[in-house]
Amino acid sequence: MSEAEVKMVLPENAFEKLPEDEKNNEFIAMKSRSYFQDVWFQYKKNKLAMVSLVFIIIMILMAIFMPMFSRYSYEAQDLANPNALPSAAHWFGTDKFGRDIFIRIMYGARISLSVGFAAAAINLVIGIVWGGMCGYIGGRFDMILMRIVDIIYSVPTLLYVILIMLIFGSNMFSVLLAICISSWVGLARQVRAQVMSQKEQEYALAAKVLGASDMRILFRHLVKNSIGPIIVNTTLMVPSAIFTEAFLSFVGIGISIPMASWGTMANEAKNMLFSAPLQMVWPVSAICLTMLALNFIGDGLNQALDPKKRSR
Amino acid sequence: MSEKPILSVRNLKTYFDVTKGLFSKKQIVKAVDDVSFDVMPNETFGLVGESGCGKTTLGRTIVKLYDPVEGSIEFMGKDIANLKGAELKAYRKDMQMIFQDPYASLNPRMTVGEIIKEPMIIHNIYNTDAEREERVVELLRIVGLKPDHIRRYPAEFSGGQRQRIGIARALAVNPKFIVCDEPISALDVSIQAQVINLLENIQKEMGLSYLFIAHDLSMVKHISDKIGVMYLGHMVEMGKSEDVYHRPLHPYTTALLSAIPIPDPDVAKAKSRILLEGEIPSPINPPAGCPFSTRCPKATERCHKEMPQPIEVGGRMVACHLYER
């Protein structure tokens, strides 16, 4: 085709010059968000999870500050005023010894929440280190450590919980030990699976070629990239630890009286179930609401962290 | 030859144990089997072959991601096959790698700045973060990205841009040698040319040597000074890229070359394509004799029994019985 022919097929005014400002095609308009900014952005969209988060934060603040400023204490008895119904003086009423139930619930929240979060934190650390090393090193080392995990997993939890309680006595430390000794294995398995799938990725190989130490590759690269499911799992561990503590206290091998735990309070209230049923309602609803809220938070995080589960 | 090679690989063997279970028969994949070649300073050595022929394993053995079973890798006059600890770290500073998949080779949780800075932190190249930052900006400029990209995450970039980030990361430690493991095969054709030109410019400016791995012979011919053709873990032919491309000796190279599409239908019709029969044999259970004998159109009785040794024919190397006298 000659130039004249081209001009006939394509008249000169068929094309227009692109304005200068549209030529900048390398420009990225969207604001850059870090991983956690993005997660928070997604999390905020979930109303139920936001309400739950606010609930738990209020609960934590109340558990910390209420007992400081209250005129009642968890153990002070007022035998002249037992089994009182809720009133302005005693918001949730009093129990059979005349102790203020509201403040006891707050003390119970202290124990429950600290047991829950401490157990989750301990599990997180042990799970990441154990599972991370297994997944990263692999081979015989992995074989031996994972068989230990299997053994721990196969012993009934209640069995060594009772043994621990017998040996260390009924206190917060032994409750924590009893919860942690078995629940980290699930997390360790998960971390191991994540690390194993990540370590063959090219970015991990690239870090190795760059001369990064094994510790750096494992924690800076592999664990950092598997943090999503790990966080979800850890969040869901909090309610299960709270439940275990309440259960142990209820059957009488957890926190011992007169310390107030939601479990012990429910236990004490069960004798009064027919004469003062409200006394049972308070600790049980405290357990229920807390567990629900924490589960909703876990759910919300799960959605926010996993792009596949996001709703548009 | 007056110049000494920067990288000299001799009889390199990398095997993997793929035995499953405790009691089954021992199975070994001979991914790289008895490979030797030299790379001169400022030169590009192209490595081609079909998927699974061991070219990536060879590249990864050279950067010490895998340990060789036997043989030597001499880098600047020093055998690095069994380096450990501090010496290995020093070697990693001189020998870098560019990866195949620009989507998988950058940590998605790190910003571009953090990714490029990491090698400098590992090797303690600069003292302050400001100096590192300055260097990152300079590197971004070299690879054709903008300074304001430094705070962004890899997910915000296209494949070609990410490959540039990967190149900047490899350059951060001022290496002398870069193994490019199919750096362009995951990219669009139009972007491939850009990345190739970038690699060539960097080579000229910084005096680098490349080991360029690819399965696209025409692209390799364009960038390489020498080409090595691999088949089933063996180097079957090696020589100057012009020679190998225009006058292939080994039947496998001939078949590979005939598979290159030609952008002219008339020429393409006239050209006869050599179609290879069958699949590439399993490297667990390689055929006796010449590894290519099962698919070779010119195979003789001898090829099925005897392994051809590399011989020199007209200044290049070929491992084939057809050229023995």
XYZ file of C-alpha atoms in Angstrom:
637
model
C 0.000 0.000 0.000
C 1.333 3.366 -0.939
C 1.031 6.397 1.279
C -1.761 7.834 -0.873
C -3.771 4.633 -0.548
C -3.346 4.636 3.210
C -4.673 8.181 3.310
C -7.692 7.156 1.349
C -8.556 4.298 3.672
C -7.728 6.245 6.799
C -8.545 9.953 6.491
C -6.195 12.179 8.429
C -8.859 13.443 10.785
C -9.721 9.897 11.887
C -7.173 10.134 14.661
C -6.758 12.605 17.422
C -3.726 13.268 19.547
C -3.982 12.071 23.127
C -3.807 14.960 25.595
C -0.493 15.072 27.489
C -2.053 14.386 30.874
C -3.478 11.066 29.700
C -0.104 9.737 28.677
C 1.039 9.013 32.182
C 0.052 5.361 32.140
C 2.489 4.319 34.869
C 0.594 6.362 37.412
C -1.255 4.316 40.010
C -4.275 6.200 41.242
C -5.334 4.016 44.140
C -3.885 4.882 47.499
C -1.444 2.287 48.739
C -2.679 0.396 51.763
C -0.616 -1.855 53.950
C -1.881 -5.328 54.680
C -3.362 -4.442 58.042
C -4.901 -1.222 56.776
C -6.621 -3.293 54.148
C -7.789 -5.867 56.688
C -9.194 -3.105 58.912
C -10.934 -1.563 55.918
C -12.611 -4.885 55.152
C -13.343 -5.643 58.794
C -15.159 -2.351 59.270
C -17.691 -3.392 56.655
C -18.919 -6.233 58.862
C -21.449 -4.662 61.276
C -21.850 -7.670 63.559
C -18.104 -8.000 63.967
C -17.780 -4.272 64.720
C -20.504 -4.420 67.394
C -18.788 -7.452 68.897
C -15.447 -5.682 68.914
C -16.959 -2.691 70.717
C -18.643 -5.027 73.196
C -15.389 -6.818 74.006
C -13.495 -3.537 74.368
C -16.137 -2.192 76.779
C -15.996 -5.498 78.642
C -12.214 -5.270 78.965
C -12.327 -1.654 80.146
C -15.042 -2.443 82.681
C -13.192 -5.501 83.934
C -10.116 -3.358 84.520
C -11.655 -0.212 85.983
C -14.985 -1.143 87.602
C -13.503 -3.076 90.543
C -11.125 -0.147 91.207
C -13.896 2.358 91.747
C -16.630 0.171 93.201
C -17.498 0.259 96.893
C -18.034 -3.502 96.877
C -15.425 -6.221 96.648
C -15.866 -9.715 95.281
C -15.582 -11.355 98.702
C -17.179 -8.839 101.117
C -20.278 -10.477 102.507
C -23.386 -8.660 103.594
C -25.303 -11.364 105.431
C -28.115 -8.972 106.268
C -28.977 -8.657 102.585
C -28.762 -12.073 100.826
C -30.413 -13.014 97.543
C -31.487 -9.453 96.856
C -33.111 -8.644 93.550
C -31.507 -6.061 91.253
C -31.724 -2.547 92.673
C -29.957 0.798 92.449
C -27.479 -0.300 95.114
C -26.860 -3.765 93.651
C -27.364 -3.631 89.887
C -27.473 -7.398 89.455
C -28.658 -8.135 93.016
C -26.727 -10.133 95.611
C -25.982 -13.822 96.085
C -26.694 -16.036 99.072
C -23.888 -14.416 101.108
C -25.057 -10.930 100.164
C -22.130 -10.336 97.794
C -22.740 -7.903 94.942
C -23.184 -9.976 91.780
C -22.324 -7.162 89.373
C -18.873 -6.687 90.822
C -18.343 -10.435 90.948
C -19.195 -10.627 87.248
C -16.559 -7.956 86.651
C -13.979 -9.916 88.610
C -15.057 -12.984 86.670
C -14.480 -11.054 83.430
C -10.957 -10.258 84.612
C -10.230 -13.932 85.103
C -12.042 -15.157 82.013
C -10.603 -12.576 79.656
C -7.079 -12.828 80.998
C -7.203 -16.623 80.831
C -8.593 -16.406 77.301
C -6.095 -13.914 75.943
C -3.116 -15.336 77.821
C -3.887 -18.827 76.567
C -4.238 -17.556 73.003
C -0.965 -15.621 73.239
C 0.958 -18.587 74.658
C -0.537 -20.877 72.029
C 0.361 -18.408 69.317
C 4.019 -18.268 70.329
C 4.454 -22.009 70.846
C 2.409 -22.835 67.751
C 4.390 -20.520 65.489
C 7.802 -21.575 66.764
C 7.039 -25.310 66.831
C 5.036 -25.473 63.608
C 7.351 -23.039 61.854
C 10.450 -25.070 62.667
C 8.764 -28.329 61.649
C 7.595 -26.933 58.346
C 10.833 -25.153 57.546
C 13.392 -27.752 58.566
C 11.308 -30.756 57.527
C 12.719 -34.260 57.255
C 13.409 -36.327 60.340
C 13.249 -33.322 62.683
C 9.726 -32.623 61.475
C 8.808 -36.312 61.798
C 9.843 -36.504 65.460
C 8.269 -33.186 66.510
C 5.000 -33.922 64.768
C 4.760 -37.364 66.386
C 5.092 -35.610 69.762
C 2.191 -33.414 68.685
C 0.186 -36.503 67.738
C 0.819 -38.038 71.147
C -0.311 -34.885 72.958
C -3.337 -34.770 70.724
C -4.313 -38.362 71.405
C -4.379 -38.151 75.215
C -7.846 -37.080 76.448
C -7.647 -33.464 77.585
C -9.728 -33.916 80.708
C -7.324 -36.574 81.935
C -4.292 -34.355 82.207
C -6.341 -31.339 83.178
C -7.432 -33.202 86.296
C -3.860 -34.418 86.874
C -2.498 -30.890 86.590
C -5.150 -29.605 88.989
C -4.242 -32.301 91.488
C -0.546 -31.506 91.295
C -0.537 -27.707 91.078
C -3.775 -27.032 92.916
C -6.756 -25.033 91.721
C -5.495 -21.646 90.640
C -5.191 -19.527 87.577
C -1.729 -20.793 86.669
C -2.824 -24.415 86.564
C -5.979 -23.544 84.606
C -3.807 -21.744 82.071
C -1.337 -24.618 81.937
C -4.170 -27.101 81.477
C -5.658 -25.131 78.594
C -2.361 -24.432 76.878
C -0.847 -27.871 77.105
C -3.195 -29.325 74.550
C -4.585 -26.493 72.469
C -1.353 -25.304 70.835
C -1.051 -28.455 68.769
C -3.813 -27.424 66.371
C -2.102 -24.133 65.716
C 1.289 -25.808 65.320
C -0.156 -28.109 62.664
C -1.687 -25.193 60.841
C 1.494 -23.115 60.908
C 3.481 -26.116 59.708
C 1.158 -26.642 56.757
C 1.304 -22.947 55.854
C 5.095 -22.771 56.099
C 5.510 -25.931 54.030
C 3.378 -24.529 51.241
C 5.103 -21.147 51.361
C 8.719 -22.236 51.546
C 8.849 -23.473 47.947
C 7.491 -20.148 46.695
C 9.978 -18.176 44.678
C 10.094 -15.244 47.071
C 11.392 -17.564 49.790
C 14.016 -18.937 47.408
C 14.883 -15.367 46.449
C 15.464 -14.490 50.102
C 17.754 -17.504 50.390
C 19.723 -16.506 47.311
C 20.081 -13.042 48.824
C 21.809 -14.667 51.781
C 19.033 -14.248 54.358
C 19.430 -16.371 57.479
C 16.981 -19.188 58.153
C 15.441 -17.230 61.024
C 14.881 -14.268 58.752
C 13.311 -16.368 56.008
C 11.082 -18.217 58.472
C 9.774 -15.249 60.441
C 10.147 -12.299 58.097
C 8.871 -14.058 55.024
C 7.071 -17.323 55.660
C 5.232 -16.635 58.918
C 4.445 -13.092 57.803
C 2.739 -14.485 54.746
C 0.736 -17.102 56.604
C -0.367 -14.706 59.333
C -3.989 -14.469 58.138
C -5.257 -17.944 59.036
C -3.024 -17.936 62.114
C -4.691 -14.798 63.467
C -8.165 -16.213 62.840
C -7.292 -19.438 64.579
C -5.805 -17.572 67.533
C -8.868 -15.337 67.869
C -11.142 -18.361 67.938
C -8.914 -19.880 70.595
C -9.867 -17.107 73.061
C -13.539 -18.148 73.419
C -12.663 -21.809 73.636
C -10.163 -21.080 76.416
C -12.781 -18.971 78.234
C -15.257 -21.788 77.904
C -12.786 -24.372 79.189
C -11.992 -22.193 82.204
C -15.693 -21.667 82.961
C -16.339 -25.364 82.566
C -13.466 -26.376 84.845
C -14.562 -23.836 87.454
C -18.151 -25.015 87.206
C -17.299 -28.631 87.911
C -15.109 -27.402 90.760
C -11.578 -28.091 89.524
C -10.784 -24.650 88.105
C -10.588 -21.357 89.946
C -11.426 -22.002 93.580
C -13.931 -20.070 95.662
C -14.149 -17.374 96.972
C -12.420 -16.088 93.795
C -15.138 -15.051 91.406
C -15.143 -16.755 88.038
C -18.165 -17.084 85.792
C -17.917 -20.834 86.178
C -17.833 -20.811 89.978
C -20.679 -18.288 90.078
C -22.827 -20.526 87.897
C -21.941 -23.413 90.145
C -23.022 -21.539 93.257
C -26.190 -20.325 91.571
C -27.310 -23.798 90.595
C -28.338 -24.567 94.207
C -30.553 -21.489 94.149
C -31.957 -22.184 90.706
C -35.562 -22.432 91.899
C -35.574 -19.718 94.542
C -33.371 -17.151 92.753
C -33.057 -18.058 89.053
C -31.680 -14.618 88.154
C -28.422 -15.481 89.900
C -27.840 -18.132 87.237
C -28.799 -15.800 84.395
C -25.987 -13.290 85.044
C -22.886 -15.520 84.785
C -24.383 -17.642 82.002
C -25.278 -14.630 79.893
C -21.844 -13.167 80.548
C -20.263 -16.364 79.207
C -22.658 -16.555 76.261
C -22.310 -12.936 75.175
C -18.531 -12.965 75.465
C -18.211 -16.198 73.522
C -20.601 -14.992 70.857
C -18.833 -11.672 70.482
C -15.416 -13.311 70.233
C -16.694 -15.784 67.671
C -18.154 -12.980 65.591
C -14.816 -11.172 65.761
C -13.047 -14.304 64.591
C -15.548 -14.670 61.793
C -15.158 -11.045 60.753
C -11.381 -11.385 60.736
C -11.638 -14.541 58.713
C -13.625 -12.704 56.085
C -11.388 -9.668 56.130
C -8.187 -11.697 55.865
C -9.288 -14.086 53.168
C -10.085 -12.299 49.903
C -12.035 -15.349 48.697
C -14.568 -15.012 51.516
C -15.188 -11.303 51.084
C -18.673 -10.245 50.205
C -18.994 -7.380 47.792
C 41.743 -18.147 24.956
C 43.508 -15.597 27.068
C 40.675 -14.664 29.379
C 39.756 -16.851 32.303
C 36.124 -17.862 32.690
C 34.199 -16.237 35.533
C 32.166 -19.386 36.044
C 33.420 -22.817 35.245
C 31.185 -25.822 35.835
C 32.743 -29.255 35.608
C 30.941 -32.613 35.621
C 28.168 -31.243 37.783
C 25.631 -33.743 39.070
C 22.531 -32.844 41.072
C 20.368 -35.759 42.099
C 17.210 -35.827 44.153
C 16.081 -38.703 46.300
C 12.393 -39.197 45.575
C 11.966 -42.493 47.413
C 8.494 -42.652 48.878
C 7.986 -44.492 52.147
C 10.494 -46.348 54.233
C 10.667 -49.674 52.491
C 10.250 -48.953 48.823
C 13.069 -49.165 46.324
C 15.387 -46.191 46.333
C 14.482 -43.831 43.515
C 16.749 -41.060 42.337
C 16.024 -38.297 39.867
C 19.152 -37.349 37.986
C 18.054 -33.776 37.332
C 21.483 -32.611 36.250
C 23.839 -35.329 35.100
C 27.444 -34.622 34.227
C 27.186 -31.097 32.869
C 30.218 -28.924 32.111
C 30.430 -25.430 30.693
C 32.259 -22.106 31.019
C 30.940 -18.565 31.165
C 33.313 -15.730 30.299
C 33.193 -12.322 32.003
C 30.673 -9.948 30.387
C 29.184 -12.828 28.469
C 25.750 -14.357 28.392
C 25.418 -18.097 28.360
C 21.994 -19.213 27.150
C 20.567 -22.476 28.363
C 17.635 -24.041 26.507
C 15.667 -27.247 26.694
C 12.112 -28.372 27.220
C 10.341 -28.426 30.593
C 11.834 -30.870 33.031
C 15.205 -31.163 31.321
C 17.037 -29.861 34.383
C 17.895 -26.325 33.321
C 16.221 -24.711 36.340
C 17.874 -27.251 38.637
C 21.231 -26.425 37.064
C 20.627 -22.704 37.662
C 19.553 -23.295 41.237
C 22.556 -25.508 41.898
C 24.839 -22.728 40.706
C 23.264 -20.214 43.103
C 23.527 -22.879 45.822
C 19.840 -23.433 46.428
C 20.585 -27.118 45.850
C 23.721 -28.977 46.742
C 25.437 -30.872 43.948
C 26.199 -34.556 44.430
C 29.401 -34.416 42.444
C 31.461 -32.079 40.326
C 32.807 -28.598 40.793
C 31.509 -25.073 40.301
C 34.407 -22.663 40.058
C 33.467 -19.017 40.441
C 36.269 -16.480 39.937
C 38.818 -19.214 40.502
C 37.260 -20.576 43.679
C 35.335 -23.820 44.045
C 31.984 -22.968 45.576
C 30.345 -26.386 45.418
C 30.775 -26.957 49.149
C 30.793 -23.464 50.624
C 29.310 -22.893 54.071
C 28.632 -20.032 56.475
C 30.331 -16.681 55.954
C 32.001 -17.716 52.699
C 28.645 -18.759 51.296
C 27.181 -15.417 52.296
C 30.013 -13.615 50.529
C 29.393 -15.744 47.432
C 25.693 -14.840 47.522
C 26.684 -11.203 47.248
C 28.402 -11.850 43.908
C 25.930 -14.345 42.522
C 22.322 -13.312 42.182
C 19.230 -14.713 40.552
C 16.177 -13.412 38.704
C 13.168 -15.651 38.969
C 10.652 -16.959 36.511
C 7.373 -15.938 38.085
C 7.181 -12.205 38.835
C 3.999 -12.837 40.812
C 5.509 -15.387 43.185
C 9.039 -14.064 43.510
C 8.173 -10.896 45.445
C 6.940 -11.114 49.019
C 3.389 -9.730 48.817
C 3.562 -8.334 52.369
C 6.567 -6.093 51.746
C 6.701 -2.760 49.974
C 8.916 -2.352 46.938
C 11.343 -0.331 49.063
C 11.542 -3.062 51.699
C 12.056 -5.743 49.059
C 14.969 -3.927 47.414
C 16.418 -2.836 50.737
C 16.459 -6.318 52.221
C 19.637 -7.546 50.467
C 21.460 -4.372 51.591
C 20.398 -5.016 55.180
C 21.451 -8.663 55.005
C 24.898 -7.819 53.649
C 25.362 -4.626 55.685
C 26.100 -2.583 52.606
C 25.058 0.800 53.958
C 25.075 2.149 57.472
C 22.009 4.322 57.532
C 18.532 3.852 56.237
C 18.744 7.145 54.355
C 21.671 5.824 52.281
C 19.776 2.634 51.524
C 16.721 4.592 50.525
C 18.826 6.680 48.174
C 20.238 3.550 46.578
C 16.736 2.067 46.194
C 15.603 5.169 44.328
C 18.670 4.918 42.095
C 17.986 1.241 41.397
C 14.353 1.968 40.606
C 15.513 4.550 38.117
C 17.967 2.077 36.530
C 15.235 -0.500 35.961
C 12.812 2.119 34.683
C 10.463 2.546 37.629
C 9.576 5.726 39.466
C 10.852 6.832 42.879
C 7.313 7.174 44.207
C 6.773 3.450 43.659
C 8.929 2.784 46.703
C 6.044 2.677 49.197
C 3.802 0.495 47.074
C 3.105 -3.221 47.283
C 3.939 -5.729 44.535
C 0.241 -6.440 43.940
C -0.150 -2.931 42.552
C 2.208 -3.588 39.641
C 1.952 -5.396 36.337
C 4.021 -8.478 35.516
C 6.651 -6.535 33.612
C 6.977 -3.957 36.375
C 7.323 -6.701 38.958
C 10.058 -8.344 36.963
C 11.840 -4.980 37.010
C 11.503 -4.936 40.784
C 13.014 -8.437 40.847
C 15.903 -7.195 38.718
C 16.434 -4.191 41.014
C 16.536 -6.541 44.009
C 19.165 -8.704 42.324
C 21.239 -5.606 41.468
C 21.053 -4.225 45.009
C 24.155 -6.121 46.145
C 26.222 -5.247 43.030
C 26.608 -8.826 41.856
C 29.076 -9.974 39.226
C 26.940 -12.779 37.898
C 23.184 -13.193 37.562
C 21.349 -16.411 36.876
C 18.198 -15.495 34.964
C 15.765 -18.361 35.369
C 13.264 -17.919 32.525
C 12.833 -14.240 33.422
C 10.601 -13.540 30.451
C 8.511 -16.648 29.957
C 5.727 -15.377 32.236
C 5.468 -12.046 30.431
C 3.620 -10.743 27.393
C 5.599 -10.711 24.162
C 5.687 -6.911 24.038
C 6.967 -6.765 27.606
C 9.493 -9.535 26.970
C 11.435 -7.317 24.592
C 11.506 -4.479 27.143
C 12.873 -6.726 29.869
C 15.446 -8.275 27.523
C 16.662 -4.826 26.472
C 16.835 -3.766 30.105
C 18.930 -6.832 30.945
C 21.255 -6.113 28.025
C 21.705 -2.465 29.013
C 22.440 -3.377 32.602
C 24.979 -5.930 31.431
C 26.776 -3.322 29.359
C 26.736 -0.706 32.115
C 27.740 -2.896 35.018
C 29.863 -5.529 33.304
C 27.762 -8.467 34.396
C 27.737 -12.043 33.221
C 24.481 -13.915 32.780
C 23.373 -17.465 32.746
C 20.167 -17.079 30.809
C 17.716 -19.952 31.086
C 14.777 -20.139 28.682
C 12.877 -22.490 26.467
C 12.531 -19.988 23.653
C 15.491 -20.496 21.355
C 15.047 -17.342 19.298
C 15.035 -15.129 22.400
C 18.079 -16.924 23.787
C 19.918 -16.531 20.514
C 19.237 -12.799 20.633
C 20.729 -12.257 24.068
C 23.377 -14.973 24.334
C 26.961 -15.222 23.207
C 26.949 -18.972 23.708
C 24.120 -21.458 23.880
C 23.904 -24.770 25.652
C 21.114 -27.201 24.821
C 20.007 -29.541 27.578
C 18.062 -32.759 27.327
C 17.124 -34.943 30.301
C 19.854 -33.554 32.538
C 22.590 -33.740 29.913
C 24.195 -31.020 27.862
C 23.747 -32.315 24.304
C 25.131 -29.387 22.346
C 27.015 -26.221 23.140
C 28.574 -23.516 21.025
C 28.466 -19.951 19.790
C 24.852 -18.867 19.534
C 25.061 -18.123 15.788
C 26.470 -21.568 15.080
C 23.951 -23.427 17.185
C 21.054 -21.428 15.840
C 21.923 -21.590 12.145
C 23.842 -24.846 11.928
C 22.599 -27.190 14.628
C 24.441 -30.490 14.932
C 22.541 -32.562 17.441
C 19.216 -34.015 16.199
C 17.488 -32.637 19.293
C 18.644 -29.093 18.592
C 17.465 -29.474 15.001
C 14.041 -30.524 16.244
C 13.912 -27.646 18.738
C 14.789 -25.136 16.037
C 12.193 -26.487 13.652
C 9.546 -25.787 16.301
C 10.167 -22.018 16.264
C 7.184 -20.343 14.644
C 7.963 -18.123 11.663
C 5.874 -14.974 11.184
C 5.518 -15.549 7.438
C 3.042 -18.183 6.286
C 4.798 -18.814 2.942
C 8.142 -19.562 4.513
C 6.467 -21.512 7.301
C 4.659 -23.790 4.813
C 7.834 -24.511 2.940
C 9.654 -25.428 6.125
C 9.331 -28.959 7.360
C 8.795 -29.325 11.058
C 10.406 -32.225 12.803
C 7.822 -33.707 15.128
C 9.296 -35.662 17.971
C 7.536 -38.879 18.849
C 6.494 -39.593 22.401
C 7.041 -37.909 25.708
C 10.258 -36.896 27.386
C 11.379 -40.008 29.330
C 11.237 -39.938 33.118
C 14.518 -38.831 34.670
C 13.952 -41.465 37.378
C 14.299 -44.142 34.793
C 16.339 -42.706 31.913
C 16.801 -44.795 28.772
C 19.998 -46.775 28.333
C 22.578 -45.305 26.004
C 21.945 -41.843 24.608
C 19.137 -40.119 26.585
C 17.612 -38.898 23.348
C 17.711 -42.291 21.605
C 14.037 -43.068 22.354
C 12.819 -40.105 20.339
C 15.674 -39.498 17.933
C 14.757 -39.865 14.254
C 18.349 -40.805 13.422
C 18.985 -43.253 16.244
C 21.011 -46.333 15.444
C 21.607 -49.600 17.288
C 24.614 -48.062 18.996
C 22.630 -45.097 20.347
C 20.406 -47.396 22.389
C 23.357 -49.070 24.036
C 26.170 -46.617 24.409
C 26.179 -43.207 26.015
C 27.781 -40.669 23.636
C 30.615 -38.663 25.131
C 30.870 -34.930 24.408
C 33.179 -34.315 21.485
C 34.426 -31.190 19.828
C 33.239 -30.528 16.298
C 34.290 -27.301 14.623
C 34.858 -25.333 17.807
C 31.771 -26.492 19.626
C 30.643 -29.379 21.723
C 28.132 -32.038 20.787
C 27.261 -35.319 22.466
C 26.086 -37.531 19.632
C 27.396 -40.711 17.989
C 26.649 -39.303 14.539
C 29.647 -36.998 14.734
C 32.156 -39.494 16.069
C 34.783 -40.828 13.792
